[in-house]
Coordinates of C-alpha atoms (C1' of nucleotides) in Angstrom, one line a residue:
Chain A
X29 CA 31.5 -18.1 30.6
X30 CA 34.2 -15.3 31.7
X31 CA 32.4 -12.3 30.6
X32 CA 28.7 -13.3 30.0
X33 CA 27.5 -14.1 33.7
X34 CA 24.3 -13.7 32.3
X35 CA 24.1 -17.2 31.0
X36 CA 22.8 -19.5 33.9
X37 CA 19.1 -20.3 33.2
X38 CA 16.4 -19.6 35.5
X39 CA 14.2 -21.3 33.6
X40 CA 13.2 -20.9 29.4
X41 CA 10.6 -22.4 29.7
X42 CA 8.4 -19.6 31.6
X43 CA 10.9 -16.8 30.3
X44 CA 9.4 -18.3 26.2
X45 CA 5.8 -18.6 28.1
X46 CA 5.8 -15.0 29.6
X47 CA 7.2 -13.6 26.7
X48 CA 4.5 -15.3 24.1
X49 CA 1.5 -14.4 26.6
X50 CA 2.2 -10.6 26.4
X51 CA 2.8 -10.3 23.0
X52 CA -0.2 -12.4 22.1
X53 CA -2.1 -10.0 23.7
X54 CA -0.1 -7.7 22.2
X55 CA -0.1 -8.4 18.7
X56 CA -2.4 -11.6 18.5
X57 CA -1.3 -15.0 17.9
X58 CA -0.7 -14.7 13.6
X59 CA 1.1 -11.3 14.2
X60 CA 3.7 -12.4 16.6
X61 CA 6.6 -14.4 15.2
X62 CA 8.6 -16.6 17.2
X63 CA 11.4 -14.3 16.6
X64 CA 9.3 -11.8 18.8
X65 CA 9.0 -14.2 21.4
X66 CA 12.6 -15.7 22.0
X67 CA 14.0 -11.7 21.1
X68 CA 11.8 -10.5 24.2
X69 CA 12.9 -13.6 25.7
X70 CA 16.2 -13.3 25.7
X71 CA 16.0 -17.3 24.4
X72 CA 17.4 -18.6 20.8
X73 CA 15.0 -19.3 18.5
X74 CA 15.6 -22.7 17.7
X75 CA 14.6 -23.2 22.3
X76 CA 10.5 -22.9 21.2
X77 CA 10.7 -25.7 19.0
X78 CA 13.3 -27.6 21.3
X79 CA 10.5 -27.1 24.2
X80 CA 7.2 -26.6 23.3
X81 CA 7.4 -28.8 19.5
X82 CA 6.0 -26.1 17.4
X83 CA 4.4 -22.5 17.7
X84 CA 0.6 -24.3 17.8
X85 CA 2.1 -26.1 21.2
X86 CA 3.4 -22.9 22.6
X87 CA -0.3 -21.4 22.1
X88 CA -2.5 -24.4 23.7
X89 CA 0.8 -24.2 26.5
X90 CA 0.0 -20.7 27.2
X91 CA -3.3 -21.2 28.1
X92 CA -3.2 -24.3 30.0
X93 CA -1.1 -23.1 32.7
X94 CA -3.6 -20.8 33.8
X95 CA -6.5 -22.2 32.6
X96 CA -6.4 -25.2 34.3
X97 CA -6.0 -23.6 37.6
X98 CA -8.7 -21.0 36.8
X99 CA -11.3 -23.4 36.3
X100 CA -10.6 -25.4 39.2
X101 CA -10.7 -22.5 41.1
X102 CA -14.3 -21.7 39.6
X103 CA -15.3 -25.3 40.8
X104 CA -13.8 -24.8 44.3
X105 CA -15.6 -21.6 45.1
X106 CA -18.9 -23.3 43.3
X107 CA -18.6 -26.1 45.4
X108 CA -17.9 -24.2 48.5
X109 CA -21.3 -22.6 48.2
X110 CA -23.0 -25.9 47.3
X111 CA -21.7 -26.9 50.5
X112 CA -23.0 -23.8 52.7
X113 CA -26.6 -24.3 50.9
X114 CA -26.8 -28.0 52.1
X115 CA -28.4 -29.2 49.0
X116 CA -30.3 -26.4 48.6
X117 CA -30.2 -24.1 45.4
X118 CA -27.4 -21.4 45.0
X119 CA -28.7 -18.1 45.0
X120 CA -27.8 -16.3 41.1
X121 CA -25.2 -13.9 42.6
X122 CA -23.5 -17.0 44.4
X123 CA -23.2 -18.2 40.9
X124 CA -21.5 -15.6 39.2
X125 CA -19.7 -14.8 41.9
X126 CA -18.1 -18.1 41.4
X127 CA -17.7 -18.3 37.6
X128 CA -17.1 -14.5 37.2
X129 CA -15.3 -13.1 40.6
X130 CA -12.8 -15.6 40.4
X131 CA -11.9 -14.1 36.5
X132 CA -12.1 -10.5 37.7
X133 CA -9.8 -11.4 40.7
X134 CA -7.6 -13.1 38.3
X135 CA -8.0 -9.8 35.7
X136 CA -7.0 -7.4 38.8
X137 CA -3.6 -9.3 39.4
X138 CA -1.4 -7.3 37.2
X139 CA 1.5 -8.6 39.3
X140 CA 1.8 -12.1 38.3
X141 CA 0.7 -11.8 34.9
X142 CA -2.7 -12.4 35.9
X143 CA -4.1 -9.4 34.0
X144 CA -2.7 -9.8 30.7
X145 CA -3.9 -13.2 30.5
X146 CA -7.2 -12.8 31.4
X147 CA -6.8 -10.0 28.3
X148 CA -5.9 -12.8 26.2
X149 CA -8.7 -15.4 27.1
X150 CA -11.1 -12.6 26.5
X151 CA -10.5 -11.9 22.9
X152 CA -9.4 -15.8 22.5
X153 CA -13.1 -16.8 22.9
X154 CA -13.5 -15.0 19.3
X155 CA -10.8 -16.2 17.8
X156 CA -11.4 -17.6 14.4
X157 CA -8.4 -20.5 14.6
X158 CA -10.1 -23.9 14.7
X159 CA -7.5 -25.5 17.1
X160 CA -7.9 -22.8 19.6
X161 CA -11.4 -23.1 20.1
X162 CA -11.5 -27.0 20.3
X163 CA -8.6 -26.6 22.9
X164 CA -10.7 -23.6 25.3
X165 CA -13.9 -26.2 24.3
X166 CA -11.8 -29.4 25.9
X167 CA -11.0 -27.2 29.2
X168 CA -14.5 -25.9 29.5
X169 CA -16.0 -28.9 29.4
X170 CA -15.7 -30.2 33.0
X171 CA -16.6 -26.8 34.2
X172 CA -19.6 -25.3 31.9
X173 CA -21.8 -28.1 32.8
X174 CA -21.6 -27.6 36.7
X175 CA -22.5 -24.0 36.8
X176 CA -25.6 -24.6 34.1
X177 CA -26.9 -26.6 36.3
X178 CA -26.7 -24.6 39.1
X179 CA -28.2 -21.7 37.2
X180 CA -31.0 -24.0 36.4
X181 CA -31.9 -25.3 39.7
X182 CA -31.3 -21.8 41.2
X183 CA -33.3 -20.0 38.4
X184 CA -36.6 -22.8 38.1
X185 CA -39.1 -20.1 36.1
X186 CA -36.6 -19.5 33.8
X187 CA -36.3 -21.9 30.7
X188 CA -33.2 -23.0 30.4
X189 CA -32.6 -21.8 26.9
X190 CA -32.9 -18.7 27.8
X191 CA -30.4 -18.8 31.1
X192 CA -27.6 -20.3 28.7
X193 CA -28.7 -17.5 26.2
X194 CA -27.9 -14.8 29.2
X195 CA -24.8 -16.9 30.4
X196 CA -23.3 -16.3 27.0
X197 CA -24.2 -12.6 27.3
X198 CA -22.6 -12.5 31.1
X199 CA -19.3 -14.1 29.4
X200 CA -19.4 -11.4 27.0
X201 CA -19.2 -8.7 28.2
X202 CA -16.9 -9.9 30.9
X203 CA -14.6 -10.6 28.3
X204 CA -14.9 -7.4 26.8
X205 CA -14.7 -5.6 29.8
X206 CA -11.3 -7.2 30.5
X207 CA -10.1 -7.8 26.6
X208 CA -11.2 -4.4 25.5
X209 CA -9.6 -1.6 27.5
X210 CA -8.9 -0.4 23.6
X211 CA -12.5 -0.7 22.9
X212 CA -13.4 1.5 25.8
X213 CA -11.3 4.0 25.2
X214 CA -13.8 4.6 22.0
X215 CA -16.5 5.0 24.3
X216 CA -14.8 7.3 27.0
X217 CA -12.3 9.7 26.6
X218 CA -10.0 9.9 29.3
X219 CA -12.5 10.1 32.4
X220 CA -12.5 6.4 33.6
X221 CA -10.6 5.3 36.9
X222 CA -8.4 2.4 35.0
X223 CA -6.2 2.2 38.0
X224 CA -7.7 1.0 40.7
X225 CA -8.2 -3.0 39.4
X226 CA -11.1 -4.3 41.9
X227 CA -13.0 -1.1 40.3
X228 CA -14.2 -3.4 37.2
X229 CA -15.3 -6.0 39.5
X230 CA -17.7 -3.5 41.6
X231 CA -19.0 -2.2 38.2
X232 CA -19.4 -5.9 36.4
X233 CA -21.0 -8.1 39.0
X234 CA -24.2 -5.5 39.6
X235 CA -24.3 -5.7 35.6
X236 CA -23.9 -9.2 35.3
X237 CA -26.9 -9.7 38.0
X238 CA -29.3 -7.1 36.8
X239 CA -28.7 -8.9 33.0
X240 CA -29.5 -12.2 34.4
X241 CA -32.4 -11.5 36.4
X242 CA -33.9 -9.2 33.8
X243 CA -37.7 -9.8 33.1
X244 CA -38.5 -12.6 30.2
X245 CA -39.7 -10.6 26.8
X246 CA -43.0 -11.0 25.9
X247 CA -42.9 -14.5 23.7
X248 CA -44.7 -12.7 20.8
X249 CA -43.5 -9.2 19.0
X250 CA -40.7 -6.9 20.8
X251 CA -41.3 -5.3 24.0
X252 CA -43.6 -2.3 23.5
X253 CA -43.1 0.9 25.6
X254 CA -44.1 0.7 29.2
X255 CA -41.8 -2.0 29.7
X256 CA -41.3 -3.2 33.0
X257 CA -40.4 -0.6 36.2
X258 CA -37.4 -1.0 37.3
X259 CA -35.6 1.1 40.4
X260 CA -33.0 4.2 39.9
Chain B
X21 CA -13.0 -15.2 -25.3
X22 CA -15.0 -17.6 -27.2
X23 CA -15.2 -20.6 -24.7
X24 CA -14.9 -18.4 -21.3
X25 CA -18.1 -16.8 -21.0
X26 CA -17.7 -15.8 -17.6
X27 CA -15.2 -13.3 -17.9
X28 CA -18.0 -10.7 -18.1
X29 CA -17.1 -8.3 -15.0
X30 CA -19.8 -7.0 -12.8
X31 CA -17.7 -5.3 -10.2
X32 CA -14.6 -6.3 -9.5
X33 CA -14.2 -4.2 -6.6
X34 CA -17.5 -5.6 -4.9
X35 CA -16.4 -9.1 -5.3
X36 CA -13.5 -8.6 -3.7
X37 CA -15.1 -7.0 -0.7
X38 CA -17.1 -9.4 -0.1
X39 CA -14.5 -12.4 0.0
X40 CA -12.2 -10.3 2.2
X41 CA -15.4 -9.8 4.2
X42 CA -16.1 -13.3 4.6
X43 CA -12.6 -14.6 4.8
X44 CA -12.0 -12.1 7.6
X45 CA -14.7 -13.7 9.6
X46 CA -13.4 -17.1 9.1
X47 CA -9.7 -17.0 10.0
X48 CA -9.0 -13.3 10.7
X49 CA -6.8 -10.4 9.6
X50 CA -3.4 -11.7 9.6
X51 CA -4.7 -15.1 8.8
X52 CA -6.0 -14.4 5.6
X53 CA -3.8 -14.1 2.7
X54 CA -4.6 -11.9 -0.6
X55 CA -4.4 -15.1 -3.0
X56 CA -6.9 -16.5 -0.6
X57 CA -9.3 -13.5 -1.2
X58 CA -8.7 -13.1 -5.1
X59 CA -8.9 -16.7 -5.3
X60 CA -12.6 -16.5 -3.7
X61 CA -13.2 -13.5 -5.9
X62 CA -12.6 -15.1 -8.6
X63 CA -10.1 -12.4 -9.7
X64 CA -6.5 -12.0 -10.4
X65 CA -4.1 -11.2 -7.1
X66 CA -2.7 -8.5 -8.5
X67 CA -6.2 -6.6 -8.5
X68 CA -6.3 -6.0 -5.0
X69 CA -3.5 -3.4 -5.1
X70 CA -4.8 -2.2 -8.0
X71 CA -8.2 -1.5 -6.8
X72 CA -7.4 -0.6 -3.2
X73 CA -3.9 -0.1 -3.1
X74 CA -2.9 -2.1 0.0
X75 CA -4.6 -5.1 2.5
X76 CA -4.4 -2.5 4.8
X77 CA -6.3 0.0 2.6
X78 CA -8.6 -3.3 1.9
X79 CA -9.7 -4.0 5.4
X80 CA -10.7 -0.5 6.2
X81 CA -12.7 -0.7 3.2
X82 CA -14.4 -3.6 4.4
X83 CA -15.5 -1.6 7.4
X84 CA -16.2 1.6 6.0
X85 CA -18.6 0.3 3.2
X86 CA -21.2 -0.8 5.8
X87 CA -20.1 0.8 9.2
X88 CA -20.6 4.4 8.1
X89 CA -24.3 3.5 6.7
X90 CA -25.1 1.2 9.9
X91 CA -23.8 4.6 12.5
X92 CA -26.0 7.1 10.6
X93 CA -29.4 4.6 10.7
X94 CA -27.8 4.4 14.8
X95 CA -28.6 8.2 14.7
X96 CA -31.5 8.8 12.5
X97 CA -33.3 6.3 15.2
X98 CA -31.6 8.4 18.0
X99 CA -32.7 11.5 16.3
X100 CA -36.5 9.8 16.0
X101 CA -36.9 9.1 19.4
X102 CA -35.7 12.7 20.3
X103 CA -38.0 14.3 18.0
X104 CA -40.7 12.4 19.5
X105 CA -39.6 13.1 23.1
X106 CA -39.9 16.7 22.2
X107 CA -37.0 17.8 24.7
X108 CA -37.9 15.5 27.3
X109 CA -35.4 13.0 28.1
X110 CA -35.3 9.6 26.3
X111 CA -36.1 6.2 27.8
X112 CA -33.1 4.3 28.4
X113 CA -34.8 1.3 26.6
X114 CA -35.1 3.7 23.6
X115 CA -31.7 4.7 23.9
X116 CA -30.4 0.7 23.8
X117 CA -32.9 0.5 20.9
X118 CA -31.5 3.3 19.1
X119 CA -28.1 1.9 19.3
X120 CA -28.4 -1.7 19.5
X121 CA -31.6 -2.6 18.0
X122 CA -30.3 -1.5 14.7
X123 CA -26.8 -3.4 15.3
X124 CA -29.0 -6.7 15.8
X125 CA -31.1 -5.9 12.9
X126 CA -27.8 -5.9 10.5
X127 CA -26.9 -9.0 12.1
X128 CA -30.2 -10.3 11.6
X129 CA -29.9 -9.9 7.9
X130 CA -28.1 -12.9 6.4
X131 CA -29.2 -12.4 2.7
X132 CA -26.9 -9.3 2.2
X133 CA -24.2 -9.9 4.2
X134 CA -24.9 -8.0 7.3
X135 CA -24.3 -10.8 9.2
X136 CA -20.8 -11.6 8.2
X137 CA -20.1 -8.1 8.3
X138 CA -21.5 -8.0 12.7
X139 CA -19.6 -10.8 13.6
X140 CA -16.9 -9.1 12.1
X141 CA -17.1 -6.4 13.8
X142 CA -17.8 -7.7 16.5
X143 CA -14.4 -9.7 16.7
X144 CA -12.9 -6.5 15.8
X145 CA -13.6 -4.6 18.8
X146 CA -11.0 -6.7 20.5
X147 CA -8.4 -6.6 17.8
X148 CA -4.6 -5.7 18.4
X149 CA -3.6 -4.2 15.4
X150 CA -3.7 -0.4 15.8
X151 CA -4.4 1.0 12.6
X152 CA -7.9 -1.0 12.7
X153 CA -8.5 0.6 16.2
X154 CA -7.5 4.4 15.2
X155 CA -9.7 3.5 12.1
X156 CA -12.7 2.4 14.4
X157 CA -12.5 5.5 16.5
X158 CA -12.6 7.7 14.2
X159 CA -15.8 6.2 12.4
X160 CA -17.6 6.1 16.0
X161 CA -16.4 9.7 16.8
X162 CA -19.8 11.6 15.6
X163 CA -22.2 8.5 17.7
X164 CA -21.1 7.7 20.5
X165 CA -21.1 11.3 22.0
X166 CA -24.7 11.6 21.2
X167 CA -25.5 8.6 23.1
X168 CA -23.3 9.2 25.8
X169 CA -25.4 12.5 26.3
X170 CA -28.4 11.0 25.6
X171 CA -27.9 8.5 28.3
X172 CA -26.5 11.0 30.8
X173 CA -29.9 13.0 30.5
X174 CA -32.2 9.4 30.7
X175 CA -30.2 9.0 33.6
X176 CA -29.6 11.7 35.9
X177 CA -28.9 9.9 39.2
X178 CA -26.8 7.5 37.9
X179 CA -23.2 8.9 38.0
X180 CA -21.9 9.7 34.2
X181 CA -18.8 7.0 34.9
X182 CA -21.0 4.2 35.7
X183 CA -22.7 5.1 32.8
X184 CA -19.9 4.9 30.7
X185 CA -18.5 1.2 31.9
X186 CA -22.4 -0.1 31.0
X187 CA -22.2 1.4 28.0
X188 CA -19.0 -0.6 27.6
X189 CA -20.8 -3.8 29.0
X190 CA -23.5 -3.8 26.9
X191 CA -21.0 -3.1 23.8
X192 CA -19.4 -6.4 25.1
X193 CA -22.6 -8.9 25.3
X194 CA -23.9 -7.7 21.9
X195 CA -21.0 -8.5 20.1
X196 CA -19.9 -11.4 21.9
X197 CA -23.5 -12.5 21.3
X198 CA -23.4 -11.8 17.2
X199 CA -19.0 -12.8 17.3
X200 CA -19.3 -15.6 19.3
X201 CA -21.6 -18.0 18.4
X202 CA -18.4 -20.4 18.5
X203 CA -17.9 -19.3 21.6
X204 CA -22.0 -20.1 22.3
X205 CA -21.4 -23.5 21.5
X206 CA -19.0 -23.9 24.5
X207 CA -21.9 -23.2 26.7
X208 CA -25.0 -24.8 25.1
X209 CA -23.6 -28.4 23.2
X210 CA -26.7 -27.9 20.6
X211 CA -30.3 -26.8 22.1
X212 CA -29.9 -23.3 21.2
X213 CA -32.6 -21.8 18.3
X214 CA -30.0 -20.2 15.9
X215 CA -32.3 -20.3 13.2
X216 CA -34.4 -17.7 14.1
X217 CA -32.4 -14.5 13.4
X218 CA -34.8 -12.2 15.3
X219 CA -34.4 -14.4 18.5
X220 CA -31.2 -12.7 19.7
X221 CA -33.1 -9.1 19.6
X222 CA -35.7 -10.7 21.2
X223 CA -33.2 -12.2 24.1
X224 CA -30.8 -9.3 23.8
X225 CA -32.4 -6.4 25.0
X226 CA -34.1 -7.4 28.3
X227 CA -30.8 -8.6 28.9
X228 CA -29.3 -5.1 28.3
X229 CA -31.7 -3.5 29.4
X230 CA -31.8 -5.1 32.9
X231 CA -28.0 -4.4 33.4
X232 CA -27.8 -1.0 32.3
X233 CA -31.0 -0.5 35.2
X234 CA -29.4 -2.5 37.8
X235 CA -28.7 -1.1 41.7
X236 CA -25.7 0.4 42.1
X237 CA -23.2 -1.6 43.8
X238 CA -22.4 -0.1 47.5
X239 CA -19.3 2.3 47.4
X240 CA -17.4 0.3 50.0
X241 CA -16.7 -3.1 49.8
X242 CA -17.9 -5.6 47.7
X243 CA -21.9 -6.4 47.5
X244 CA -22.5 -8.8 50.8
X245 CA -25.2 -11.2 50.6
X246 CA -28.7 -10.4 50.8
X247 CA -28.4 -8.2 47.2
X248 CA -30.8 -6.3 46.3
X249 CA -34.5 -8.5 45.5
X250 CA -35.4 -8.6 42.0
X251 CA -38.3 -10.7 40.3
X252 CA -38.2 -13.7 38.9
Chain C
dG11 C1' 40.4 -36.5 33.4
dC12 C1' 36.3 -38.6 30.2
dT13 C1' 31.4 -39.7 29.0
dC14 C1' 26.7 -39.0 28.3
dG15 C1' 22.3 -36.7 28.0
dT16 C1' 20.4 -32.1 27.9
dT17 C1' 20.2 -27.6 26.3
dT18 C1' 21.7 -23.7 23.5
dC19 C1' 23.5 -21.8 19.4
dA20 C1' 24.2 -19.8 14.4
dA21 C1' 22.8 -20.9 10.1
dA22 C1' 20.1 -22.5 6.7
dC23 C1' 15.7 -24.7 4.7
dG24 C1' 11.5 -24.3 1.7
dA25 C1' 7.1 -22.0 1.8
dC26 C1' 4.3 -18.3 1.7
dC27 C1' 3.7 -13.4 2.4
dG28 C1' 2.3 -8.5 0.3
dT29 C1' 3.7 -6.0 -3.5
dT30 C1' 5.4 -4.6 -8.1
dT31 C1' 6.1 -5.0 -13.0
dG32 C1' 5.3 -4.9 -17.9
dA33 C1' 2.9 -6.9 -21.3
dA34 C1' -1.8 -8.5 -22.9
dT35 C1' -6.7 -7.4 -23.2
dG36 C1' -10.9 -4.7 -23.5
dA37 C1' -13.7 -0.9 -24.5
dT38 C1' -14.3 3.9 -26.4
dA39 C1' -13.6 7.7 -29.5
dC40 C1' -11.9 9.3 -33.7
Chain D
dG26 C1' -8.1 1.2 -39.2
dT27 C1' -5.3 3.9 -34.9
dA28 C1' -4.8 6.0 -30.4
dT29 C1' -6.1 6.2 -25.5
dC30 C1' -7.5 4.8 -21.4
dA31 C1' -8.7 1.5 -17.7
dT32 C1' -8.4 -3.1 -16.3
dT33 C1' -6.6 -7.9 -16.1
dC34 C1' -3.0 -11.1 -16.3
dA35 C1' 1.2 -14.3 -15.4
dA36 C1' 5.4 -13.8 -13.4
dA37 C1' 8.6 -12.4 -10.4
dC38 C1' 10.5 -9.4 -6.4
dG39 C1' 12.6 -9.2 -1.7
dG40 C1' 11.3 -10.3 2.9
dT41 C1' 9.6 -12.9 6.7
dC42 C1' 7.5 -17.0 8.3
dG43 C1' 7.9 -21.6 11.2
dT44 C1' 10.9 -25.3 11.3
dT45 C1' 15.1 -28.1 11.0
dT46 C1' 20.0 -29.1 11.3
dG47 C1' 24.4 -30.3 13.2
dA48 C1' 27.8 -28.5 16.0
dA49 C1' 29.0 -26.2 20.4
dA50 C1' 28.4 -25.7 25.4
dC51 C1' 26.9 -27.3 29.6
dG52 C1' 26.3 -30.2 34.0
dA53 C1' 26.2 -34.6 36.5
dG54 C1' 28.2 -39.1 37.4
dC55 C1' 32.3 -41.6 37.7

DNA sequence: GCTCGTTTCAAACGACCGTTTGAATGATAC
DNA sequence: GTATCATTCAAACGGTCGTTTGAAACGAGC
């Protein structure tokens, strides 16, 4: 030891985890080598396949330590309003306040790592690789069914096709908003207040609401002009 | 030649396009190999540096072939609407038509590619690799000004930076709608009407629409209960 | 001290990557 | 025929990938 005090281990496992999460978001998953990830690391090479079994492990790894807690905290806060309406349905904002808030509050931790994951889950949700979707699908699937139903029993004249249509839509551009700080830089130069992190949150929710509660389309040809009023 | 008839050549260079094209949408950038893309084509490997000089000169090929025509028909519609409009401001929902209705109309168009191509682009918004994102601003660089402004005037009391961010939103839940249909399937298991190409227009743009309209949020905290009523 | 199980290390493995090469092939003009 | 040009071809290039290996270093129990 002598001379290298640096050598006790804190722990490689998270230092490998860390290290993978920001450069996936970084570079993506098939652009970052494993020599990328135990360099930043500070780990040997050889420590990701000692821990983790292979790079494919690392991945699903890296998501499932937050994932798992994200969801169940989506359930906890759905729940929590379930409880307050005694049985009665959710108002839509409770809803995505419950689904969405709790990924915008997770997005505006850019202490604990919070924000760059939330980067990654955005862009993973388009993520060609076959064994990355089935893994998100597998976590999703205790969750997605809860809040459909609640969107359903809280939104009765809606048909349900088209409220799953519009939850997709809500998770989109939540995901963009978070994923694609790069992508809004196209659309504004330099004039957007990026630093304060509960700003997205205050601008998403009154999006995500006005989206879902948006009048039906006519069932036959496009909306012509005149379409409904709306305020501002 | 005698027995291979096929080696009759239509265009090389298109065939190889359009593999890449499609290959990209299946596995991605990184993911997808030249010998996979010849190999598709049809052609010989060495034919993609020949014809293009690099993958990297490849991909922004890809783009360029169709995004250049699809952000000139964004601004002749633009340009329609204004002529019509005579000076007067435009409607915001002829604004999002301008923009968006012609993105969903390439998507719509699975005969020729298109909509490969969208959910391409879609995917892309979010992608790491910076040479695709200096290559995507500088191909939106003449539109999105135009419908920044155009929106700022159809929109006078709404403050130019909220604007902006739903400009970004609805960015996000078009492509995520035309990117994702993997990630659709996490939300609805199989009751959705993908056949129809027309139906996402059709479920789109109220959904757009109805966001880009929506109450401001209140400057302080976050929106307390009782939010502001909306039908349905 | 020694032993044993865990973790780290440097080095190498075969496979695949994007790219280059130089010869073969095709079509066109003389 | 020959010469000229663009295109296609099989083969190879150096480099990087994810993974494996076997030895070295470590810590805990005795």
């Amino acid at each position: 030891m002598s001379l290298t005090e640096a050598k006790q281990n804190p722990d490689t496992r998270e230092r490998i985890l860390d290290a993978a999460e920001s450069l996936f978001v970084e570079f993506g998953f098939e652009a970052t080598s494993m020599r990328q990830i135990t360099g930043r690391a500070g780990v040997n090479l050889a420590s990701i396949n000692y821990h983790f079994g292979s790079k494919e492990a690392l991945i699903q790894e890296v998501f499932r330590r937050r994932l798992t807690w994200l969801n169940r905290e989506r359930l906890n806060a759905l729940e929590r309003f379930e409880k307050e309406a005694q049985g009665a349905p959710l108002k839509p904002h409770q809803i995505v306040e419950a689904f969405f808030g709790v990924s915008l509050r997770m997005a505006a931790d850019t202490e604990h790592g919070g924000h760059t994951f939330m980067r990654l889950l955005g862009r993973t949700y388009t993520e060609p690789s076959a064994f990355v979707r089935q893994f998100l699908a597998d976590e999703y699937a205790a969750v997605v069914p809860r809040f459909k139903q609640a969107l359903f029993r809280s939104l009765p004249d809606v048909p349900p096709e088209e409220i799953l249509w519009r939850f997709h839509f809500m998770l989109g551009a939540m995901s963009y908003a978070i994923a694609g700080t790069d992508a809004l830089q196209l659309v504004a130069e330099h004039e957007l207040d990026e630093k304060d992190p509960g700003a997205l949150a205050r601008r998403l929710m009154p999006f995500l609401l006005g989206g879902l509660r948006a009048p039906l389309a006519e069932a036959s040809a496009k909306p012509r002009e005149k379409g409904p009023r709306r305020a501002i």
